[in-house]
mmCIF file of C-alpha atoms in Angstrom:
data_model
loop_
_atom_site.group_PDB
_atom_site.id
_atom_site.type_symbol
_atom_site.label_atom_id
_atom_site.label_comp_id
_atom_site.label_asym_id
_atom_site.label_seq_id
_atom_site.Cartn_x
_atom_site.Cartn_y
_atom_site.Cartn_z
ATOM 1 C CA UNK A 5 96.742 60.345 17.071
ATOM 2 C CA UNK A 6 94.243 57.950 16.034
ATOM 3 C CA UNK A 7 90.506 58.836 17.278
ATOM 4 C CA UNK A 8 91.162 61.949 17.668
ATOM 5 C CA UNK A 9 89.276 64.941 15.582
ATOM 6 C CA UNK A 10 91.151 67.004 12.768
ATOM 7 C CA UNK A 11 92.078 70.802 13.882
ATOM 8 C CA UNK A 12 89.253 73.019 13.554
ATOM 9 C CA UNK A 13 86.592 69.993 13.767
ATOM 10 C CA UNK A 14 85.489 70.938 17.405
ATOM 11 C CA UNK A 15 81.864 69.533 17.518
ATOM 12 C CA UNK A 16 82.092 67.847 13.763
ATOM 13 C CA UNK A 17 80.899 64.012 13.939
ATOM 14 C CA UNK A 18 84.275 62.682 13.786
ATOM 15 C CA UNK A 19 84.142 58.748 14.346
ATOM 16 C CA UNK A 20 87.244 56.736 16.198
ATOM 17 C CA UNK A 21 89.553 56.536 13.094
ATOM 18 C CA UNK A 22 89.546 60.590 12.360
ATOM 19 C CA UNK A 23 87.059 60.413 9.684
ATOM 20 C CA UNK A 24 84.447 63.749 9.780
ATOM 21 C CA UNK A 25 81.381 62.986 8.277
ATOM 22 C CA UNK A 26 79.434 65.741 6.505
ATOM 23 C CA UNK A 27 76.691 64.071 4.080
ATOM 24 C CA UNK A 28 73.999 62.596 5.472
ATOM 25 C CA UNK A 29 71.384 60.124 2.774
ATOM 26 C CA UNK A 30 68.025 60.713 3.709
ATOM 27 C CA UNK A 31 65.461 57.976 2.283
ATOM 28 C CA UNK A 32 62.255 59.264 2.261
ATOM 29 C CA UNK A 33 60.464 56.151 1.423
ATOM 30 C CA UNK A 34 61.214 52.243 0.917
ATOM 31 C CA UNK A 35 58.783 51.758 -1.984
ATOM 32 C CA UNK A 36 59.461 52.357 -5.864
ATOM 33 C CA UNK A 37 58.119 52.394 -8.984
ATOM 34 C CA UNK A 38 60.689 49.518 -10.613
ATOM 35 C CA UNK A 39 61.066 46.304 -9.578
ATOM 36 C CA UNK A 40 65.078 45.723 -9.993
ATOM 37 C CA UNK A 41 66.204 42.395 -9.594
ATOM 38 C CA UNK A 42 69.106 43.110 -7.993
ATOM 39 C CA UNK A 43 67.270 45.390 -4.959
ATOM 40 C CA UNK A 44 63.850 44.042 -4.719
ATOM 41 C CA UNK A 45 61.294 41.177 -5.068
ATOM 42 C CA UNK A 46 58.707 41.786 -8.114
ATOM 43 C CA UNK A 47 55.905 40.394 -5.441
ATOM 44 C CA UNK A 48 55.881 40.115 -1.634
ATOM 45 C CA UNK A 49 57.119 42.679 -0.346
ATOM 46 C CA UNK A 50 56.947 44.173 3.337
ATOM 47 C CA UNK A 51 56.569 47.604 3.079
ATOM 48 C CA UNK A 52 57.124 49.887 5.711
ATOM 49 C CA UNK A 53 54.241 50.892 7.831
ATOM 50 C CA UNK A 54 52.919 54.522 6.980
ATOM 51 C CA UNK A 55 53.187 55.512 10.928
ATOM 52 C CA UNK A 56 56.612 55.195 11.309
ATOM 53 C CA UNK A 57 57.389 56.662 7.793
ATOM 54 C CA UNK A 58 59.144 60.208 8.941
ATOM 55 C CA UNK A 59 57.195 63.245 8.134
ATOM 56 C CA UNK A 60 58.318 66.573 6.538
ATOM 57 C CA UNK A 61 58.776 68.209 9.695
ATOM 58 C CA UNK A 62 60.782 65.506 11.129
ATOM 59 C CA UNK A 63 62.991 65.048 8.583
ATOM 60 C CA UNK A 64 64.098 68.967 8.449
ATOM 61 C CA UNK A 65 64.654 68.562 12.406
ATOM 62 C CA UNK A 66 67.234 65.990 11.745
ATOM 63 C CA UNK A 67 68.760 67.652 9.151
ATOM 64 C CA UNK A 68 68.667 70.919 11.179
ATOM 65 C CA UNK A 69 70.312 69.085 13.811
ATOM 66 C CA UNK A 70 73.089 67.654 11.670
ATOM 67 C CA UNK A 71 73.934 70.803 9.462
ATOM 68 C CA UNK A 72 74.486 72.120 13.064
ATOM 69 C CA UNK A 73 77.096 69.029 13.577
ATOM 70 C CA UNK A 74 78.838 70.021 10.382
ATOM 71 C CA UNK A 75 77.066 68.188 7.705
ATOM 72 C CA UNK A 76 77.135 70.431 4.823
ATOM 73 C CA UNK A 77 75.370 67.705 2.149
ATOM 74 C CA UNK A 78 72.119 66.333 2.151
ATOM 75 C CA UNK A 79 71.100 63.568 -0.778
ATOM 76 C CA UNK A 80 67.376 62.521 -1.080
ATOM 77 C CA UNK A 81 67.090 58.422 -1.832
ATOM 78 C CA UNK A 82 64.029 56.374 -1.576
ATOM 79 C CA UNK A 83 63.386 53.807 -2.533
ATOM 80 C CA UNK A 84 61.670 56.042 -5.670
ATOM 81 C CA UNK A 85 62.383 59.369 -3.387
ATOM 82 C CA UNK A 86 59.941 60.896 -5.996
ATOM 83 C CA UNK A 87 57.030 59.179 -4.854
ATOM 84 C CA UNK A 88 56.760 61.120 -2.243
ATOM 85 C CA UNK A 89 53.768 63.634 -2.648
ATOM 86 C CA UNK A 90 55.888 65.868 -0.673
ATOM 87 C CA UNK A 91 59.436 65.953 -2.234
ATOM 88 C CA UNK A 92 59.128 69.332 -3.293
ATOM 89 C CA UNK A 93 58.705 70.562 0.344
ATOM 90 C CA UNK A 94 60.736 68.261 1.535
ATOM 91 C CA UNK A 95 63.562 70.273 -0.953
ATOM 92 C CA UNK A 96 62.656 73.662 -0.186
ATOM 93 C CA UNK A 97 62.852 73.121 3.629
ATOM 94 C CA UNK A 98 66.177 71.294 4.010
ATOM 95 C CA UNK A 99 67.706 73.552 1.099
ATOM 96 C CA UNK A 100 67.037 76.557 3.533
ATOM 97 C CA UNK A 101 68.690 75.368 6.704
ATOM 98 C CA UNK A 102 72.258 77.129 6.688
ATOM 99 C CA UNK A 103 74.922 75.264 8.700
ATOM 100 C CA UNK A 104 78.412 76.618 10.217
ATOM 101 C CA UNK A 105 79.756 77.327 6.634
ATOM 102 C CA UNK A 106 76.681 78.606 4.853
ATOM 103 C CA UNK A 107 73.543 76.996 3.006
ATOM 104 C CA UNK A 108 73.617 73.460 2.324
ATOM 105 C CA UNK A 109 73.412 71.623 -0.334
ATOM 106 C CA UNK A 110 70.570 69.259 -1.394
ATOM 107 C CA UNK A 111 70.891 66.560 -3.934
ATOM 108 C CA UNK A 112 68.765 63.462 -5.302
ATOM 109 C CA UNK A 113 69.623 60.058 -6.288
ATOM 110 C CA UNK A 114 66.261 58.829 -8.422
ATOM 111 C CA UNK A 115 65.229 56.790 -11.164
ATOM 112 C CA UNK A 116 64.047 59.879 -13.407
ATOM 113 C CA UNK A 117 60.276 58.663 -14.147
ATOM 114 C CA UNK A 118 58.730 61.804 -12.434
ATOM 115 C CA UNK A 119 61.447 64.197 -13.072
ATOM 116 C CA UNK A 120 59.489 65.649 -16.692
ATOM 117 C CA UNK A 121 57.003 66.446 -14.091
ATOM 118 C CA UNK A 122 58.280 67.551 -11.057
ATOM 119 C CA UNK A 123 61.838 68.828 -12.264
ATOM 120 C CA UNK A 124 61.233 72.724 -12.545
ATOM 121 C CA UNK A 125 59.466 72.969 -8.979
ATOM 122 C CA UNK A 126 62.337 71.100 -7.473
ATOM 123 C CA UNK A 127 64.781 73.135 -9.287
ATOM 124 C CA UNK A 128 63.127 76.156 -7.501
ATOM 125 C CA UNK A 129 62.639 74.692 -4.291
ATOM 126 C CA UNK A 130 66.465 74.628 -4.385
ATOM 127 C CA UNK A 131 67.871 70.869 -5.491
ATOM 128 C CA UNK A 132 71.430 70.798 -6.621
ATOM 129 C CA UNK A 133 72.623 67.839 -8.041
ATOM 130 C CA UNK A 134 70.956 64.834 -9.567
ATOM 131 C CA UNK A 135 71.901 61.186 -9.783
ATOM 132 C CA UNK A 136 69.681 59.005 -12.066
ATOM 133 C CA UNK A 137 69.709 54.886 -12.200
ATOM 134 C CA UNK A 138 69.880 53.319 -15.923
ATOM 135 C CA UNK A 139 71.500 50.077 -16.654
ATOM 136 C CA UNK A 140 70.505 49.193 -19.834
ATOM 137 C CA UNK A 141 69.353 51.490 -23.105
ATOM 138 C CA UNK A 142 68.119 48.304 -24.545
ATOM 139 C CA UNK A 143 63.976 48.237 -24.260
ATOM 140 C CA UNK A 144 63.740 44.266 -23.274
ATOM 141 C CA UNK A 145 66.933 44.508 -20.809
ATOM 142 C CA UNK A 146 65.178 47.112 -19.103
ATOM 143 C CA UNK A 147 61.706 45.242 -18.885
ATOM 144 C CA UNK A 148 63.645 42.237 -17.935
ATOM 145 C CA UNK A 149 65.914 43.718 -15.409
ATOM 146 C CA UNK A 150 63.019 46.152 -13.806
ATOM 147 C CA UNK A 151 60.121 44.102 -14.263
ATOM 148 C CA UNK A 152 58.819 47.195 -16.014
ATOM 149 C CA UNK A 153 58.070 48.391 -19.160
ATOM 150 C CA UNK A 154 59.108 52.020 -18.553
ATOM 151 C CA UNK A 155 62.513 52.548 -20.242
ATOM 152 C CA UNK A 156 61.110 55.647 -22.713
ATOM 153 C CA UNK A 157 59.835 57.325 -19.110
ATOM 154 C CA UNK A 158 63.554 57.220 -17.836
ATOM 155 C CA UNK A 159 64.911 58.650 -20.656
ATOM 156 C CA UNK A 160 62.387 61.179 -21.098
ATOM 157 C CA UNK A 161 63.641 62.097 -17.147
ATOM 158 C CA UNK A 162 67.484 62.420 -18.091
ATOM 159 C CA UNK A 163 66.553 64.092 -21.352
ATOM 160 C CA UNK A 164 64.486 67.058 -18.724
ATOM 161 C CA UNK A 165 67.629 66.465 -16.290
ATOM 162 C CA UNK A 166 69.809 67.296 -19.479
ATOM 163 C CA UNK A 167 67.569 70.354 -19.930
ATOM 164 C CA UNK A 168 67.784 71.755 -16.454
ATOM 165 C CA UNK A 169 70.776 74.011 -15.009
ATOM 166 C CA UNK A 170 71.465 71.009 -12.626
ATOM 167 C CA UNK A 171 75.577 70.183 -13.170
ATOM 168 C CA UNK A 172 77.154 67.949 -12.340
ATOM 169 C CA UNK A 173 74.713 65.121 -13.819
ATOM 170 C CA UNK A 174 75.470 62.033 -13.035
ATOM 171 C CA UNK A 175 73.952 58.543 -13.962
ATOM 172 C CA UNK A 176 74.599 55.190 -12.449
ATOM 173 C CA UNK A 177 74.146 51.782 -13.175
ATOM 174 C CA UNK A 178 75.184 48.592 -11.948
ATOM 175 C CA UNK A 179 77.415 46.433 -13.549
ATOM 176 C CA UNK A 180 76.162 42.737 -14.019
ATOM 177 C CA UNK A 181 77.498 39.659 -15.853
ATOM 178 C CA UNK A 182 75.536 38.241 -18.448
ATOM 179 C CA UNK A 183 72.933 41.273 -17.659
ATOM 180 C CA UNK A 184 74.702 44.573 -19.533
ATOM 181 C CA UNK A 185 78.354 44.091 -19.277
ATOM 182 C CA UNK A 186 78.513 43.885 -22.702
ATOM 183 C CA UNK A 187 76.832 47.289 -22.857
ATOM 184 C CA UNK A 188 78.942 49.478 -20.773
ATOM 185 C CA UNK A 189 80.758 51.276 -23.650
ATOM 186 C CA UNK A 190 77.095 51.890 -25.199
ATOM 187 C CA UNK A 191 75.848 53.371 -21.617
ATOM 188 C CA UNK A 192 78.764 55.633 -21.770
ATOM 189 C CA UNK A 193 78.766 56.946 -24.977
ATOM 190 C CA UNK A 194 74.584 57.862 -24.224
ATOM 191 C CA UNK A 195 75.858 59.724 -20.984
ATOM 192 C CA UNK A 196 78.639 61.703 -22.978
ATOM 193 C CA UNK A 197 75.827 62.250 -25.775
ATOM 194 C CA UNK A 198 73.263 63.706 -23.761
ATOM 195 C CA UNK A 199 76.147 66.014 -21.041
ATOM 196 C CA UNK A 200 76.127 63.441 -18.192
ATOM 197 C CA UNK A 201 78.697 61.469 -16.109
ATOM 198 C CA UNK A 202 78.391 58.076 -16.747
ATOM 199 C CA UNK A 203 78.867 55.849 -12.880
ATOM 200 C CA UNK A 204 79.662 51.731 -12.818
ATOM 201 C CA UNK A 205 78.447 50.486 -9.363
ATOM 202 C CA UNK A 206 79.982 47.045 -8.541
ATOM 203 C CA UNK A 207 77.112 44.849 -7.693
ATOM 204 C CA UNK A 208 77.156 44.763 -3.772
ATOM 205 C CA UNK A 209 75.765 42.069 -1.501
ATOM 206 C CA UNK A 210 72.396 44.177 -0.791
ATOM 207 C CA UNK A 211 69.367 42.775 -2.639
ATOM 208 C CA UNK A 212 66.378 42.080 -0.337
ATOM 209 C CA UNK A 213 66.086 38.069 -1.435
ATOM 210 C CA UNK A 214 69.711 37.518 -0.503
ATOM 211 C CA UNK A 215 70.808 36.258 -3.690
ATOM 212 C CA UNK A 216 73.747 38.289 -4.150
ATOM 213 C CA UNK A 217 76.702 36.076 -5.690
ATOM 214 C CA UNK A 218 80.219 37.392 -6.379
ATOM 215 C CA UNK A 219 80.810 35.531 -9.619
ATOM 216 C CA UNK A 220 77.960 37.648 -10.836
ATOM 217 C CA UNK A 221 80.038 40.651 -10.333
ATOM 218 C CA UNK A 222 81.509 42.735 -13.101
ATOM 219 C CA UNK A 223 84.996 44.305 -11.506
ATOM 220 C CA UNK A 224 86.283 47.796 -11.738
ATOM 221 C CA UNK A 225 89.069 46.119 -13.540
ATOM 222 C CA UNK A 226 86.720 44.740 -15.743
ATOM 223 C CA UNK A 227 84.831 47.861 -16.675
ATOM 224 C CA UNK A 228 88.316 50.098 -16.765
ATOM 225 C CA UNK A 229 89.399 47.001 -19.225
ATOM 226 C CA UNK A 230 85.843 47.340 -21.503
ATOM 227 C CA UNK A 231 86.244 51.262 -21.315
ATOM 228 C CA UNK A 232 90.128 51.342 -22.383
ATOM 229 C CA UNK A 233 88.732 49.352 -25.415
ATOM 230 C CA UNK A 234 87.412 52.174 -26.959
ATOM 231 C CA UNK A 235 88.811 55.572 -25.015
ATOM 232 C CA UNK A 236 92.212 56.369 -23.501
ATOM 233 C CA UNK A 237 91.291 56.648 -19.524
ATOM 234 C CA UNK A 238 93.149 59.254 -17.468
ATOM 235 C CA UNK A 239 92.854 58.914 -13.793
ATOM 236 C CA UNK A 240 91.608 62.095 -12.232
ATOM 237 C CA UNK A 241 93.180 62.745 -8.800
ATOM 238 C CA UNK A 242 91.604 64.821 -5.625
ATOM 239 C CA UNK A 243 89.168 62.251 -4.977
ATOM 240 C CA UNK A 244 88.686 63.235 -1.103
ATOM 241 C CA UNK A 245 85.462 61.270 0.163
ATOM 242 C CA UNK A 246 83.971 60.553 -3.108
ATOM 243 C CA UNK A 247 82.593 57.192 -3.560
ATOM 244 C CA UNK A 248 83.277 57.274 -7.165
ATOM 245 C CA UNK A 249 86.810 56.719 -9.057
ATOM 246 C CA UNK A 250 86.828 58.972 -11.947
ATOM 247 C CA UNK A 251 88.725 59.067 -15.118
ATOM 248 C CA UNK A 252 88.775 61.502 -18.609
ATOM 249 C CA UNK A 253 87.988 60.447 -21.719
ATOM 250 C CA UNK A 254 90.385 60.893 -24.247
ATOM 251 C CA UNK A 255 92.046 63.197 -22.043
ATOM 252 C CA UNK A 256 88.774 65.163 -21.323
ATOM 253 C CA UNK A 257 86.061 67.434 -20.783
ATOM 254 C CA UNK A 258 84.461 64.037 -20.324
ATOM 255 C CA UNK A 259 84.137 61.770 -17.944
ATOM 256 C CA UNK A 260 83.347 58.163 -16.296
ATOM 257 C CA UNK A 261 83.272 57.066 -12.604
ATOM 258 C CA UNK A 262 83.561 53.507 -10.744
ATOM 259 C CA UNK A 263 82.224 53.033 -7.496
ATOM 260 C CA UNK A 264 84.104 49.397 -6.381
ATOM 261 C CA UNK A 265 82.892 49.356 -2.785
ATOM 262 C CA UNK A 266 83.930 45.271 -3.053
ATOM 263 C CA UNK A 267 87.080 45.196 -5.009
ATOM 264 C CA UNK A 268 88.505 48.235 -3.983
ATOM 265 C CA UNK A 269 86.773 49.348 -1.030
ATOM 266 C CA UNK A 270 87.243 53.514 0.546
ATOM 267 C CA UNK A 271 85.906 53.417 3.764
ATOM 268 C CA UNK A 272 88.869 54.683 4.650
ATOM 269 C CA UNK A 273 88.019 58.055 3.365
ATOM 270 C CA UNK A 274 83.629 57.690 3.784
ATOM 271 C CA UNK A 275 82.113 60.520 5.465
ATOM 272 C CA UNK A 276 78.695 59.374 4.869
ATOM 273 C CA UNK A 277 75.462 58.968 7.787
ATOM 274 C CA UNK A 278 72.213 57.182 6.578
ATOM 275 C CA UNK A 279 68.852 57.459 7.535
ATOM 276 C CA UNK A 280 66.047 55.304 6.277
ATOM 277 C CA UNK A 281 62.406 55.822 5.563
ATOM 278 C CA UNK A 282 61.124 55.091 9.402
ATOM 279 C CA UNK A 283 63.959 56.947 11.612
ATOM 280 C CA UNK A 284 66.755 54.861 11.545
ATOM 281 C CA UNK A 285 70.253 56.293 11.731
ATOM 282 C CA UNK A 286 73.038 53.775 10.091
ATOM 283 C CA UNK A 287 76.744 54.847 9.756
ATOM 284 C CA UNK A 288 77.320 52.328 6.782
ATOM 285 C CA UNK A 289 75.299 51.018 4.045
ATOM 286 C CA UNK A 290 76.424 47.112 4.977
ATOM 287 C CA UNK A 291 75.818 47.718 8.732
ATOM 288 C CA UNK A 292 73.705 45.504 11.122
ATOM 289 C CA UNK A 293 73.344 48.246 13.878
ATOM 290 C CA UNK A 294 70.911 50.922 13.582
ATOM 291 C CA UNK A 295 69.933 53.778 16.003
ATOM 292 C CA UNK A 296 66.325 54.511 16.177
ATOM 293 C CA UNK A 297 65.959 58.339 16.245
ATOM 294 C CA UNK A 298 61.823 57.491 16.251
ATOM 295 C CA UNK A 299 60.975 57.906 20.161
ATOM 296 C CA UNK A 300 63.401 61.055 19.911
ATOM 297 C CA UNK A 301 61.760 62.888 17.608
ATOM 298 C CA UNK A 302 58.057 61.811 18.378
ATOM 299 C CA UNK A 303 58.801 63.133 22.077
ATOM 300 C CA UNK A 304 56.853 65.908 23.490
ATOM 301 C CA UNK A 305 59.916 68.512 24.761
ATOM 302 C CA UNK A 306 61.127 70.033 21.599
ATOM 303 C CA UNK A 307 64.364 71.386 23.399
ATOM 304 C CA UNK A 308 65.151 67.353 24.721
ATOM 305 C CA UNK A 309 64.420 66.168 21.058
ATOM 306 C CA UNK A 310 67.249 68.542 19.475
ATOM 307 C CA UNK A 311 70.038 67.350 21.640
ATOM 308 C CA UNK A 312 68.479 63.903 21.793
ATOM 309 C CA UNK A 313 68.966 63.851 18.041
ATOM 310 C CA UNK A 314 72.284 65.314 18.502
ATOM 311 C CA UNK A 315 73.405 62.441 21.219
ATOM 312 C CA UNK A 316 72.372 59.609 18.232
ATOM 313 C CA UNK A 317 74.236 61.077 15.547
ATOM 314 C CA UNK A 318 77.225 60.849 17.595
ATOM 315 C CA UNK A 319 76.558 57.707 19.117
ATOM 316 C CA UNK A 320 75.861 56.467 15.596
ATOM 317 C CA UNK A 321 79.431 58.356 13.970
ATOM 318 C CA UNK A 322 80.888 56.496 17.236
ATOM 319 C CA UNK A 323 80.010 53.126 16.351
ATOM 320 C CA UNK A 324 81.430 52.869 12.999
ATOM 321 C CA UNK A 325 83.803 50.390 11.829
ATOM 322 C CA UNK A 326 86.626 50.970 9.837
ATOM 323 C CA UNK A 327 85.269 49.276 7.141
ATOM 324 C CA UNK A 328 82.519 46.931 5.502
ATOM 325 C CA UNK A 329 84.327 43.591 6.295
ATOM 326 C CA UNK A 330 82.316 42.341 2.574
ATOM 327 C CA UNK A 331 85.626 40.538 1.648
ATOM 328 C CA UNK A 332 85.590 39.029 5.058
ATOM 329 C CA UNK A 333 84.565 35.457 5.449
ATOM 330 C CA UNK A 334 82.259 36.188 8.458
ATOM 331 C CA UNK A 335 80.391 39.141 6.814
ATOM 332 C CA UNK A 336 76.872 39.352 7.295
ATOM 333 C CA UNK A 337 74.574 41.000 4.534
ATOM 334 C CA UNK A 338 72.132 43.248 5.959
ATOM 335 C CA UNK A 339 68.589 42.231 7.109
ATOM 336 C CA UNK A 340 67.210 44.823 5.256
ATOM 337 C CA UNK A 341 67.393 45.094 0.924
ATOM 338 C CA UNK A 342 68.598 48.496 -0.624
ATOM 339 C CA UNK A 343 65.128 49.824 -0.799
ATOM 340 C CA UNK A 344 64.868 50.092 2.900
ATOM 341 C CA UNK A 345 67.893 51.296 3.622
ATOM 342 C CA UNK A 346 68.473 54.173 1.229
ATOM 343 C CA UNK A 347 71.044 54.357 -1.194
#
C-alpha cells in the first residue's frame, strides 16, 4: 500500500512513497579550496556566517539522532569538507555512534588536496570510503576549469588514497561539452591505472550563478557511447539505492559508474537526507524546502533537543517528493549553489 513502511521498518524514516532512507550527507562547510565553474563564482561569494556553521558536538547529536532512526551511512561533503580544522574529530566521533544494526559507517566525498596530509589520522579515526572530484588530467583544463593551479596536489591525494586500505575508491567527475568530453576514456583508463572506480556525473542544474544549460550536458548515453569505443561494457545489476549505474570493463574486475540524475533520473529508489553547513535538513539535492534544525539544537533542554531533532528528520523524510521534477518545465533550480548545499 503506498505510504506505508516496509516490514520490519517500525521507526525507520520512511517517506510517503515507501522509500527508507538510511544515509544522511553531512556538509561541514560551504567554502573550498577550487573555484569550479560549474559550482561556484571565482569572486563574490557569500559565505556562510561562522555562527551558524554547526559545531563538532552538534553535528554528532544529529547523527546520533539519525543512526537511532535507522541511518546506517554517514558521508562528509563540504564544500572542501577537509578544510575543516576539525575533520578528524569530526570522523572519530560519528564513526563511534552504533545504530540498531551495529557501527556505522563514515565516508568522504573531497577534492583530495589535504588527503597526503591528513589521510592516515582519518584512516584511524575510522573513515571508510572515499570519493575524490577530478575532471580533467590535463594541467591547463584543470587551471581553467578550477580557477586553480593545483592539479599535481589532487593527484598527489588519489595517489595517498591509492596507498591507503580505503576500498572501494571511487572518483568522480562531471561530464561537460566542449570542457573534457573528449577525455572521458583518458579519465578512465587513470582510475583503472591507479585501483579506482572511475564516476561520470551528468552536469545538473546546481551552479551558484545559475548558468546551468542543458545543451552543455554530456548524456549517460553519450559517455556509455565514448566508453563502448574502447571497452566492452557489462551492466552490473543489484543497484538498490545507489546513485551510480555501474558497468565492467571487459567483463571485469574493473569498473565505471554513471550518475544521470537528468536523463535517467532514480529517485525512485533515493534513500538519501542532507544537511548543510549551518543546520539545514533537505530531503533532495534540487529541493526548495529546508528544515532548520538550528533553534533545535542550540536549545537549552538536551532531552527536548533529541526528539526535537527526531520530529525534523521525519518531518523532513515526510515532505519529499517523488522526484526532482528537473525535466519538468516549471522546475525551479535551487537558491542555493552546490557548495552550500553539500554534495
Amino acid at each position: 500500500m503506498r505510504g506505508a513502511a516496509p516490514e520490519g521498518a517500525a521507526g525507520a524514516l520512511a517517506d510517503t512513497h515507501g522509500r527508507i532512507h538510511r544515509d544522511l550527507r553531512i556538509s561541514l562547510t560551504d567554502r573550498c579550496s577550487l573555484r569550479c565553474t560549474y559550482c561556484m563564482p571565482e569572486q563574490g561569494n557569500e559565505w556562510l556566517a561562522k555562527t551558524s556553521i554547526l559545531t563538532v558536538d552538534e553535528i554528532v547529536e544529529v547523527a546520533t539522532v539519525a543512526a537511532s532512526l535507522g541511518v546506517s551511512t554517514f558521508r562528509l561533503t563540504g564544500g572542501e569538507p577537509l578544510l575543516r580544522t576539525d575533520i578528524v574529530d569530526v570522523v572519530r566521533r560519528i564513526a563511534a555512534i552504533r545504530g540498531a544494526d551495529g557501527p556505522v559507517e563514515v565516508a568522504m566525498t573531497t577534492n583530495g588536496i589535504r588527503l597526503p596530509e591528513l589521510l592516515p589520522d582519518l584512516v584511524d579515526a575510522g573513515l571508510a570510503r572515499l570519493n575524490i572530484s577530478i575532471d580533467t588530467v590535463r594541467r591547463d583544463r584543470f587551471a581553467a576549469l578550477t580557477r586553480r593551479d593545483r592539479l599535481d596536489d589532487v593527484l598527489a591525494g588519489i595517489a595517498a588514497a591509492a596507498a591507503s586500505p580505503l576500498r572501494p575508491l571511487k572518483l568522480n567527475a562531471v561530464a561537460m561539452r566542449g570542457v573534457n568530453d573528449d577525455e572521458l576514456v583518458d579519465l578512465v583508463q587513470y582510475a583503472v591505472d591507479v585501483g579506482a572506480q572511475m564516476r561520470f556525473i551528468e552536469q545538473m542544474p546546481l551552479d551558484a550563478g545559475h548558468t546551468w544549460d542543458r545543451t552543455t550536458m554530456v548524456t549517460r548515453e553519450e559517455i556509455l557511447a565514448a566508453l563502448a569505443e574502447r571497452w566492452e561494457l557489462t551492466a552490473v545489476p543489484g543497484r538498490g539505492g545507489a546513485p551510480a549505474e555501474t558497468w565492467l570493463l571487459d567483463g571485469g574486475p574493473h569498473r565505471v559508474g554513471v550518475i544521470a540524475s537528468v536523463t535517467a533520473p532514480f529517485c525512485g529508489a533515493c534513500d538519501r537526507l542532507r544537511l548543510t553547513a549551518d543546520g539545514q535538513l533537505r530531503n533532495c539535492l534540487f529541493s526548495i524546502a529546508e528544515y532548520d534544525l538550528l533553534p533545535v539544537l542550540r536549545a537549552d533542554s538536551t532531552a527536548s533537543r533529541a526528539e526535537g531533532i527526531a520530529e525534523r528528520l521525519r518531518a523532513c523524510v515526510h515532505g519529499k517528493l517523488p522526484g526532482h521534477a528537473i525535466n519538468d518545465p516549471a522546475f525551479l533550480q535551487p537558491p542555493r549553489g552546490m557548495n552550500a548545499i553539500g554534495g
